[in-house]
Amino acid sequence: MKFKFTGYTDFFDKGIEIFGRMLAFEISSDGIAVVLEQRPGTLEVSFSNNSGCIRFDRKIHLYRGLGLLIENLRKSSSFHIVEQPQFDMDGVMVDVSRNAVLKTENIKQLLEKMAVMGLDTLMLYTEDTYKVDGLPYFGYMRGSYSYEELKECDDYADIFGIEVIPCIQTLAHIDQALKWNFSKDIKDTEDILLVGSQQTYEFLEKLIQAITKPFRSKKIHLGMDEAHFLGLGKYLDEHGYRRRFDIMSEHLQRVTGITDKYGLEPMIWSDMYFRLGSKTGDYYDMNAVIPEDVPGKIPANLSLVYWDYYHNDEASYLRLIKSNKQLKQDIIFAGGIWTWNGICVNYGKTFVTTNAAMSACKKEGVRKVIATIWGDNGAETNIFSALLGLQLFAEHGYNPQIDMDKLYERFEFCTGGNAQAFLDISLINQAPGAAGIYQDVANPPKYILWQDILMGLFDKHLEGLDLQTYYSKLESKFINYASASGQWRFIFQMLHKLCTVLSLKSSIGIELKAAYDCGDKKHLGIIAADSLPKLYNSIDELRAAHREQWFHTYKPFGWEILDIRYGGLLARVSTAQFRINEFLKGSIASIEELEEERLWFDNSEMPEGKGLGHCNLYHRIISASPLG
């Protein structure tokens, strides 16, 4: 396909080559004539009589418009598309701190997909994964980005009109830096900075200088969320108890004094205002009381980011948006693509929460939204498996209501991925047996994979469920997806190997316990000689596929955590085999681990009817004993 672009092409030339490669077109004097016209308001893409027109407001709209033009030219010779941008900011926040640090070439690839979708903002969530002059232990051995790497990404984003905003932590969530000895005089608790200390603000100024220098944007996200024990550690020893709202306000004034010095536009998460006003520390507590004097102490130029990816109903978002508005600041909404639930993205929960939240934002006039992609507990879920969630946010950004069929078509055009294949990733989480409060967030792949065979902390939840057959069928499905997924093969190849392991491991602990309890030594021998070696080999193949996926996407730092998890899992399979054989030989009189009764993982949290539950903490899954 050839094009000849005329009209407003001032900031278009740099992106032409990139989009030409992505979307298979070239520029030629004898190509299809397309007029580019910049004007405020709607995005319009039209084509008739062998010529086209793209009317756009901002640069990012032009690139979405170009994608729409080419996508529709493949289907029709005449069309007129009108879209109304719903938001002034519609983007994504990527977690590059826990523990997966995206390679710069993959940040660029993500930016390309965002551009054709029409997403205009990329926030890089860096707790300590950026280099700071004079602080060699800040981000030490964590894959920290250099100034040059961040500048390269910002330059690339600017080609498409995408704003890159640095996101750091300036109060809590900074334990990976504070674990080093250099920080002993600036920490209140293990993960919270010491408010009021001059050294703390000298430290924070260095961070703010370092992280803002590579970027064009004057915006900065300062974090300040989930500081649950603010003022209750070293601060309490030095100052005695103070109203924690006052501690928060004092700290915010000091930090925004630094951002004012550098002409920055700060934002923070809003949760601490509501947590401090709640008797239970709950962010979403509708009975939270914020003292009348507190809103007046919030700096006027500060934006508040209301994060919420849990509620399934629009009414809850409407209520909570209104609560945030009572603080009288500019509101940014942060939803989420459920990548932190374990080892697979959860699209069921993502779509329900996002559709409800976006509808509420549009009704309440919230003009800035972002989709968060978190990597909690080891970043086991690959970021590119979340692309369908990005498409969801993008389509909400240009339409009052979305058409699901159009969304899936757009996804396949924008990414080259199969929408159904990406949707089906969630089937790995959605095994039959979830109930009650865990109906939409159960994550059996996480705990089936990592739990110990001899101890089976989750086996009570798996009893009576034929997950072996369920995951065996998914294994076949993902083999086919892997072979047909082109550039996304590395996602589905790993998931295929995962389903193989889940099929074997979902029942083996239950089988082992049952054989032991009834004294069936013959069956125990079969498990030791056949089932466990087969499982061992399947786990090792999964480890290799997961490793290939990781090194394709991320810097090497952080993979050691998953290597250790897989290594521990393989060691425990070997030990299970050893323990069974020792028992069968008569070297030991019993297998004490199998003597123990299996209980529900946490009975106090399980709903009536029990069923599949949820746990996303590796250290809780693998053992009832502490790791250290």
XYZ file of C-alpha atoms in Angstrom:
628
model
C 0.000 0.000 0.000
C 1.338 3.423 -1.000
C 0.337 6.874 0.283
C 1.003 10.490 -0.572
C 0.317 12.735 2.433
C -0.407 16.447 2.029
C -1.583 19.207 4.312
C -0.418 19.479 7.922
C 2.601 17.146 7.952
C 4.823 19.201 10.284
C 5.274 16.586 12.982
C 4.493 13.529 10.926
C 7.699 12.732 9.078
C 9.599 11.026 11.926
C 6.796 8.552 12.530
C 6.192 7.658 8.898
C 9.057 5.191 8.653
C 8.117 3.496 11.914
C 4.431 3.219 11.023
C 5.301 2.140 7.495
C 7.227 -0.806 8.913
C 4.480 -1.603 11.422
C 1.509 -1.296 9.088
C 3.091 -2.295 5.768
C 2.857 0.888 3.688
C 5.265 3.279 1.970
C 5.342 6.887 0.848
C 5.249 7.484 -2.900
C 4.427 10.339 -5.231
C 1.977 8.046 -7.006
C 0.393 6.775 -3.791
C -3.151 7.227 -2.489
C -3.693 10.908 -1.692
C -4.449 11.571 1.973
C -4.961 15.080 3.342
C -3.959 15.760 6.960
C -5.889 18.549 8.645
C -5.287 19.696 12.205
C -8.247 21.154 14.056
C -9.656 20.931 17.588
C -12.455 18.531 18.468
C -13.278 15.206 16.889
C -11.022 12.725 15.156
C -12.333 12.067 11.651
C -11.037 9.552 9.151
C -12.699 9.363 5.754
C -12.059 7.755 2.394
C -13.892 7.902 -0.923
C -13.107 8.253 -4.635
C -9.627 6.857 -4.033
C -8.543 9.637 -1.661
C -8.652 10.103 2.078
C -8.604 12.682 4.853
C -7.571 12.585 8.521
C -8.783 15.457 10.698
C -7.183 15.469 14.119
C -6.422 17.634 17.131
C -3.261 16.317 18.800
C -0.352 14.385 17.364
C -1.427 11.124 19.027
C -4.830 11.446 17.363
C -3.130 11.598 13.973
C -1.389 8.283 14.583
C -4.576 6.606 15.755
C -6.267 8.092 12.696
C -3.621 6.674 10.393
C -4.172 3.256 11.931
C -7.927 3.574 11.441
C -7.389 4.587 7.814
C -5.262 1.565 6.966
C -7.383 -0.865 8.978
C -10.554 0.201 7.185
C -8.945 0.370 3.751
C -8.324 -3.354 4.112
C -12.086 -3.851 4.422
C -13.757 -1.101 2.377
C -13.218 1.449 -0.376
C -15.437 4.060 1.256
C -15.934 5.007 4.911
C -16.327 7.942 7.265
C -15.306 7.423 10.902
C -15.925 10.022 13.594
C -14.520 9.606 17.105
C -14.767 11.962 20.057
C -11.791 11.838 22.450
C -13.239 11.290 25.906
C -10.176 12.154 27.955
C -7.330 14.661 28.050
C -5.045 11.900 29.332
C -5.535 8.247 28.433
C -2.503 6.123 29.046
C -0.755 3.386 30.949
C 1.461 3.052 34.004
C 3.971 0.206 33.744
C 5.571 -1.266 36.849
C 9.310 -1.545 36.165
C 10.311 -2.072 39.784
C 8.945 -5.445 40.967
C 11.071 -7.063 39.646
C 10.790 -6.834 35.897
C 12.634 -3.916 34.288
C 11.534 -3.609 30.662
C 14.315 -3.448 28.099
C 14.401 -0.104 26.317
C 13.674 -1.760 22.972
C 10.517 -3.222 24.483
C 9.472 0.130 25.904
C 9.748 1.343 22.325
C 7.664 -1.571 21.089
C 5.047 -0.786 23.722
C 5.050 2.862 22.606
C 4.429 1.789 19.021
C 1.402 -0.265 20.024
C 0.148 2.614 22.181
C 0.521 5.043 19.274
C -1.586 3.045 16.835
C -4.168 2.517 19.605
C -4.161 6.250 20.386
C -2.939 6.118 24.007
C -1.154 9.337 24.876
C 0.661 8.788 28.177
C 3.243 6.328 29.496
C 4.093 6.381 33.189
C 7.139 4.387 34.250
C 6.744 3.278 37.856
C 10.286 3.227 39.219
C 10.737 2.762 42.958
C 14.526 2.464 42.834
C 15.189 1.339 39.265
C 16.850 4.513 38.012
C 20.370 5.739 38.571
C 21.047 8.648 40.934
C 24.431 10.383 41.049
C 26.087 10.026 44.436
C 23.828 7.137 45.527
C 25.518 3.973 44.222
C 23.374 1.660 46.359
C 20.103 3.170 45.127
C 18.884 0.539 42.673
C 22.074 -1.485 43.063
C 21.839 -4.774 41.082
C 18.215 -4.004 40.195
C 18.562 -3.203 36.487
C 18.326 0.543 37.039
C 17.766 2.753 34.007
C 20.482 5.209 33.079
C 19.798 8.787 32.005
C 20.640 7.777 28.432
C 18.144 4.902 28.405
C 15.306 7.044 29.734
C 16.147 9.887 27.345
C 16.095 7.458 24.421
C 12.612 6.275 25.411
C 11.328 9.815 25.867
C 12.657 10.848 22.448
C 10.926 7.871 20.873
C 7.640 8.593 22.623
C 7.730 12.203 21.483
C 7.666 11.093 17.855
C 4.088 9.930 18.393
C 2.971 12.643 20.779
C 3.115 10.347 23.797
C 4.097 11.985 27.083
C 6.352 9.944 29.361
C 5.844 10.774 33.028
C 8.250 9.549 35.710
C 6.669 7.878 38.729
C 8.667 7.462 41.921
C 8.058 6.976 45.627
C 8.740 9.760 48.099
C 7.269 8.372 51.318
C 6.597 4.602 51.403
C 7.066 1.634 49.034
C 10.769 2.309 48.948
C 12.048 -0.601 51.036
C 14.349 -1.888 48.293
C 16.409 1.284 48.658
C 16.017 1.634 52.411
C 17.386 -1.856 53.075
C 20.914 -0.543 52.443
C 22.906 1.002 55.267
C 23.176 4.438 53.603
C 19.532 5.050 54.535
C 19.693 4.451 58.301
C 19.197 8.136 59.157
C 16.300 8.770 56.759
C 13.855 5.975 57.501
C 10.916 5.941 59.869
C 10.154 2.221 59.387
C 11.591 -0.405 57.051
C 9.759 1.039 54.028
C 8.783 4.581 55.060
C 10.959 7.681 54.975
C 11.519 9.785 58.088
C 9.358 12.887 57.761
C 10.884 16.148 58.997
C 14.535 15.123 58.680
C 16.574 17.508 56.541
C 18.549 14.518 55.252
C 15.324 13.014 53.947
C 14.610 16.048 51.770
C 18.174 16.266 50.518
C 17.817 12.627 49.497
C 14.479 13.248 47.793
C 15.804 16.254 45.894
C 18.515 14.056 44.411
C 15.870 11.526 43.334
C 13.619 14.156 41.795
C 16.512 15.780 39.931
C 17.687 12.428 38.555
C 14.314 11.088 37.435
C 13.036 14.276 35.776
C 16.184 15.195 33.870
C 15.693 12.745 30.943
C 12.076 13.711 30.251
C 10.349 16.554 28.420
C 7.329 16.333 30.671
C 7.047 18.609 33.668
C 4.690 16.164 35.347
C 5.897 13.828 38.075
C 4.119 11.205 40.129
C 5.423 11.279 43.704
C 3.638 8.166 44.977
C 3.000 8.500 48.749
C 0.520 5.590 48.849
C 0.045 2.867 51.450
C 2.243 4.433 54.152
C 0.335 2.404 56.720
C 2.758 2.981 59.619
C 3.568 6.614 58.915
C 4.857 8.324 62.057
C 4.853 5.134 64.105
C 8.517 4.148 63.961
C 11.586 6.300 64.488
C 9.402 9.393 64.036
C 7.343 8.374 67.063
C 10.523 7.919 69.120
C 11.782 11.384 68.180
C 8.588 13.438 68.223
C 5.991 11.478 70.137
C 2.559 10.816 68.698
C 1.180 13.449 66.331
C -1.980 13.497 64.281
C -0.956 11.566 61.205
C -2.834 13.903 58.862
C -0.454 16.629 60.065
C 2.605 14.468 59.408
C 1.332 13.743 55.902
C 0.581 17.412 55.204
C 3.976 18.536 56.506
C 5.780 16.021 54.330
C 3.745 16.898 51.250
C 4.521 20.593 51.681
C 8.242 19.877 51.914
C 8.292 17.591 48.860
C 6.178 19.888 46.687
C 8.526 22.687 47.720
C 11.195 20.729 45.852
C 8.985 20.149 42.803
C 8.063 23.844 42.772
C 11.761 24.678 42.751
C 12.136 22.737 39.488
C 8.880 23.937 37.924
C 7.217 20.522 38.095
C 3.560 19.522 38.187
C 3.219 16.894 40.940
C 0.629 14.226 41.568
C 0.236 11.625 44.328
C -2.039 8.676 45.022
C -5.046 9.783 47.068
C -5.440 6.739 49.315
C -3.634 8.017 52.434
C -6.202 10.751 53.000
C -8.970 8.172 53.157
C -6.968 5.545 55.050
C -6.047 8.013 57.776
C -9.698 9.007 58.041
C -10.910 5.400 58.278
C -11.109 3.493 61.554
C -10.096 0.357 59.670
C -7.476 1.947 57.382
C -9.601 1.056 54.354
C -9.135 3.188 51.236
C -12.716 2.602 50.137
C -14.362 3.155 53.532
C -17.435 5.288 52.865
C -17.475 6.256 56.548
C -13.960 7.710 56.484
C -13.802 11.158 58.062
C -11.273 13.685 56.732
C -10.901 16.656 59.120
C -12.148 19.955 57.714
C -8.710 21.582 57.857
C -6.952 18.890 55.804
C -8.089 19.742 52.231
C -6.886 23.314 52.693
C -3.378 22.052 53.375
C -3.075 20.227 50.049
C -0.956 22.254 47.581
C -3.131 23.855 44.908
C -1.064 22.547 41.985
C -1.159 18.913 43.189
C -3.237 16.316 41.328
C -4.685 13.354 43.213
C -4.739 9.914 41.617
C -7.674 7.759 42.720
C -6.741 4.140 42.103
C -9.385 1.446 42.038
C -9.463 -1.836 40.140
C -11.620 -3.836 42.497
C -15.239 -2.698 42.230
C -17.459 -4.354 39.648
C -20.287 -1.807 39.698
C -20.470 1.703 38.310
C -22.219 3.019 41.426
C -19.166 2.365 43.603
C -16.900 4.323 41.269
C -19.372 7.201 41.088
C -19.508 7.344 44.879
C -15.737 7.204 45.305
C -15.027 9.744 42.562
C -17.319 12.141 44.402
C -15.455 11.419 47.643
C -12.154 12.241 45.945
C -13.617 15.452 44.546
C -14.279 16.636 48.097
C -10.515 17.149 48.431
C -10.899 19.888 45.793
C -7.951 18.881 43.603
C -7.579 17.801 39.998
C -8.545 14.097 39.882
C -6.829 11.421 37.798
C -8.364 7.946 37.751
C -6.148 4.849 37.732
C -7.746 1.559 36.781
C -5.916 -1.685 36.280
C -5.176 -4.562 33.943
C -5.085 -7.529 36.288
C -1.511 -8.766 35.849
C -0.679 -8.982 39.560
C -3.053 -11.807 40.451
C -0.479 -14.516 39.923
C 1.076 -16.028 36.854
C -1.664 -15.127 34.306
C -3.540 -11.967 33.374
C -7.177 -11.939 34.521
C -9.229 -10.375 31.715
C -12.584 -11.214 33.259
C -11.927 -8.950 36.239
C -10.164 -6.390 34.025
C -13.119 -5.937 31.683
C -15.774 -5.790 34.407
C -13.922 -3.232 36.541
C -12.716 -1.131 33.608
C -16.108 -0.880 31.911
C -17.748 0.191 35.174
C -14.984 2.661 36.035
C -14.758 4.274 32.585
C -18.501 4.786 32.479
C -18.355 6.483 35.879
C -15.419 8.692 34.832
C -17.284 9.872 31.753
C -20.407 10.671 33.770
C -18.441 12.518 36.468
C -16.292 14.481 34.032
C -12.993 12.882 35.033
C -10.792 13.793 32.084
C -7.596 11.918 32.937
C -7.309 8.130 33.207
C -4.524 5.568 33.248
C -4.370 1.785 33.191
C -1.926 0.361 35.706
C 0.040 -2.823 34.994
C 1.532 -4.000 38.277
C 4.156 -6.690 38.806
C 3.509 -7.611 42.439
C 5.273 -10.624 43.938
C 7.887 -11.256 41.301
C 6.294 -10.072 38.032
C 5.394 -13.592 36.963
C 2.921 -12.311 34.330
C 4.484 -10.984 31.139
C 3.566 -7.377 30.358
C 2.756 -8.054 26.705
C 0.006 -10.464 27.723
C -1.780 -7.301 28.962
C -2.077 -5.714 25.488
C -5.776 -6.483 25.167
C -6.353 -4.443 28.333
C -4.566 -1.491 26.727
C -6.884 -1.764 23.748
C -9.857 -1.689 26.118
C -8.673 1.586 27.678
C -7.923 3.016 24.236
C -11.387 2.286 22.861
C -12.979 3.795 25.950
C -10.843 6.853 25.273
C -12.459 7.570 21.902
C -16.023 6.364 22.305
C -18.838 7.097 24.793
C -19.657 3.375 24.700
C -17.545 0.613 23.265
C -18.391 -2.071 20.750
C -16.709 -5.342 21.767
C -16.506 -6.702 18.221
C -14.820 -3.494 17.082
C -12.465 -3.670 20.054
C -11.352 -7.182 19.103
C -10.897 -6.191 15.445
C -8.873 -3.134 16.459
C -6.713 -5.259 18.760
C -5.834 -7.677 15.993
C -4.960 -4.778 13.688
C -2.996 -2.774 16.290
C -0.990 -5.658 17.753
C -1.128 -8.534 15.276
C -2.411 -10.669 18.132
C -5.422 -12.962 18.191
C -8.003 -11.419 20.529
C -9.552 -14.764 21.433
C -6.145 -16.223 22.263
C -5.405 -13.336 24.619
C -8.855 -13.602 26.213
C -8.333 -17.314 26.736
C -5.268 -16.668 28.892
C -7.767 -15.947 31.660
C -9.128 -19.490 31.409
C -6.023 -20.645 33.272
C -7.244 -18.684 36.293
C -10.921 -19.449 35.733
C -10.802 -23.108 36.677
C -14.108 -24.612 37.842
C -14.578 -24.377 41.593
C -14.229 -20.697 42.464
C -16.898 -19.460 44.864
C -18.100 -16.548 46.959
C -15.780 -13.583 47.385
C -13.134 -15.261 45.220
C -15.465 -15.952 42.300
C -13.688 -13.511 39.979
C -10.200 -13.322 41.519
C -9.320 -16.931 42.330
C -5.797 -17.699 41.154
C -5.241 -21.462 41.350
C -2.315 -21.463 38.871
C -0.206 -19.488 41.361
C -0.664 -21.773 44.318
C -0.912 -25.044 42.392
C 2.422 -24.282 40.773
C 4.362 -23.216 43.852
C 2.804 -25.144 46.737
C 4.769 -27.984 48.293
C 3.731 -31.504 47.308
C 4.333 -33.013 50.739
C 2.547 -30.265 52.653
C -0.218 -29.248 50.235
C -1.380 -26.062 51.921
C -4.023 -25.618 49.214
C -4.946 -29.257 48.589
C -8.154 -28.919 50.597
C -9.337 -26.398 48.012
C -8.531 -28.735 45.125
C -10.218 -31.886 46.408
C -13.000 -33.180 44.194
C -12.095 -30.957 41.241
C -10.951 -32.595 38.028
C -8.370 -29.939 37.272
C -6.113 -32.493 35.647
C -8.568 -32.834 32.753
C -9.300 -29.097 32.719
C -5.654 -28.083 32.362
C -4.911 -30.905 29.950
C -7.509 -29.442 27.559
C -6.023 -25.979 27.973
C -2.591 -27.409 27.261
C -3.784 -28.461 23.794
C -5.407 -25.074 23.233
C -2.228 -23.163 24.051
C -0.052 -25.439 21.924
C -2.175 -24.317 18.979
C -2.055 -20.669 20.015
C 1.729 -20.805 20.374
C 2.181 -22.157 16.853
C -0.116 -19.499 15.352
C 0.872 -16.416 17.347
C 3.880 -15.122 15.421
C 5.689 -12.460 17.425
C 3.647 -13.371 20.534
C 4.676 -17.034 20.493
C 6.840 -16.486 23.581
C 3.700 -15.678 25.606
C 1.736 -18.762 24.645
C 4.642 -21.190 24.624
C 5.219 -20.502 28.312
C 1.482 -20.825 29.070
C 1.348 -24.136 27.232
C 4.154 -25.442 29.467
C 2.389 -24.007 32.517
C -0.818 -25.925 31.730
C 1.210 -29.129 31.424
C 2.566 -28.641 34.936
C -0.814 -27.634 36.378
C -2.439 -30.712 34.883
C 0.110 -32.953 36.617
C 0.479 -31.051 39.869
C -3.158 -30.151 40.639
C -3.932 -33.666 41.871
C -0.607 -35.223 42.765
C -0.535 -34.012 46.379
C -4.108 -35.195 46.974
C -3.289 -38.531 45.358
C -0.163 -38.871 47.467
C -1.969 -38.122 50.730
C -4.816 -40.540 49.906
C -2.413 -43.382 49.074
C -0.459 -42.779 52.260
C -3.564 -42.607 54.463
C -4.869 -45.951 53.199
C -1.439 -47.622 53.269
C -1.295 -48.203 49.522
C 2.469 -48.642 49.157
C 2.155 -49.855 45.589
C 0.546 -46.570 44.565
C 3.139 -44.614 46.536
C 5.816 -46.472 44.589
C 4.213 -45.542 41.265
C 4.076 -41.884 42.316
C 7.747 -41.904 43.293
C 8.969 -43.827 40.254
C 6.743 -42.393 37.541
C 4.616 -39.358 38.461
C 7.244 -37.303 40.248
C 9.999 -37.694 37.601
C 7.456 -36.738 34.931
C 6.446 -33.695 36.973
C 10.094 -32.764 37.563
C 10.835 -32.742 33.832
C 7.694 -30.725 33.052
C 8.614 -28.102 35.663
C 12.096 -27.812 34.194
C 10.625 -27.300 30.711
C 8.330 -24.602 32.111
C 11.287 -22.914 33.777
C 13.131 -22.826 30.451
C 10.102 -21.395 28.606
C 9.534 -18.796 31.318
C 13.213 -17.882 31.207
C 13.077 -17.424 27.432
C 10.026 -15.189 27.870
C 11.704 -13.117 30.586
C 14.955 -12.507 28.719
C 13.003 -11.619 25.604
C 11.162 -8.888 27.505
C 13.133 -7.694 30.518
C 16.599 -6.996 31.792
C 18.187 -10.007 33.521
C 17.910 -8.515 37.006
C 14.906 -9.942 38.800
C 14.883 -13.276 36.987
C 17.034 -14.688 39.775
C 13.975 -14.545 42.035
C 11.987 -16.787 39.692
C 14.995 -19.017 39.097
C 15.187 -19.535 42.850
C 11.463 -20.301 42.987
C 11.732 -22.874 40.226
C 14.906 -24.291 41.729
C 13.202 -24.638 45.098
C 10.211 -26.308 43.469
C 12.434 -28.825 41.685
C 14.334 -29.515 44.893
C 11.110 -30.196 46.775
C 9.906 -32.631 44.083
C 13.218 -34.436 44.492
C 12.843 -34.439 48.265
C 9.279 -35.790 48.002
C 10.600 -38.665 45.910
C 13.378 -39.249 48.457
C 10.964 -39.231 51.403
C 8.581 -41.696 49.765
C 11.416 -44.064 48.865
C 12.832 -43.881 52.390
C 9.400 -44.844 53.719
C 8.966 -47.679 51.235
C 12.418 -49.065 52.123
C 11.542 -48.997 55.804
C 14.270 -46.464 56.613
C 11.639 -44.250 58.239
C 8.479 -45.370 59.997
C 6.282 -42.572 58.663
C 6.228 -39.534 56.418
C 5.424 -36.887 58.988
C 4.378 -34.296 56.414
C 1.659 -36.673 55.161
C 0.490 -37.465 58.680
C -0.788 -33.888 59.039
C -4.463 -33.177 58.398
C -5.129 -30.906 55.389
C -6.952 -27.716 56.371
C -8.478 -24.876 54.370
C -5.704 -22.410 53.628
C -7.201 -19.691 55.794
C -10.561 -20.719 57.142
C -11.367 -17.264 58.495
C -11.323 -15.786 54.991
C -13.012 -18.591 53.084
C -16.670 -18.222 52.092
C -19.316 -20.790 52.797
C -18.986 -23.644 50.357
C -15.192 -23.207 50.285
C -13.815 -23.857 46.793
C -10.856 -22.327 44.978
C -9.315 -19.413 46.819
C -6.797 -16.652 46.306
C -3.259 -16.067 47.487
C -0.634 -14.028 45.689
C 2.160 -14.243 48.241
C 4.802 -16.795 47.353
C 6.146 -17.017 50.904
C 2.663 -17.927 52.188
C 2.080 -20.516 49.464
C 5.224 -22.593 49.797
C 5.345 -23.187 53.535
C 3.738 -22.524 56.896
C 7.231 -21.670 58.173
C 9.000 -18.306 57.734
C 11.509 -17.883 54.928
C 14.041 -16.214 57.165
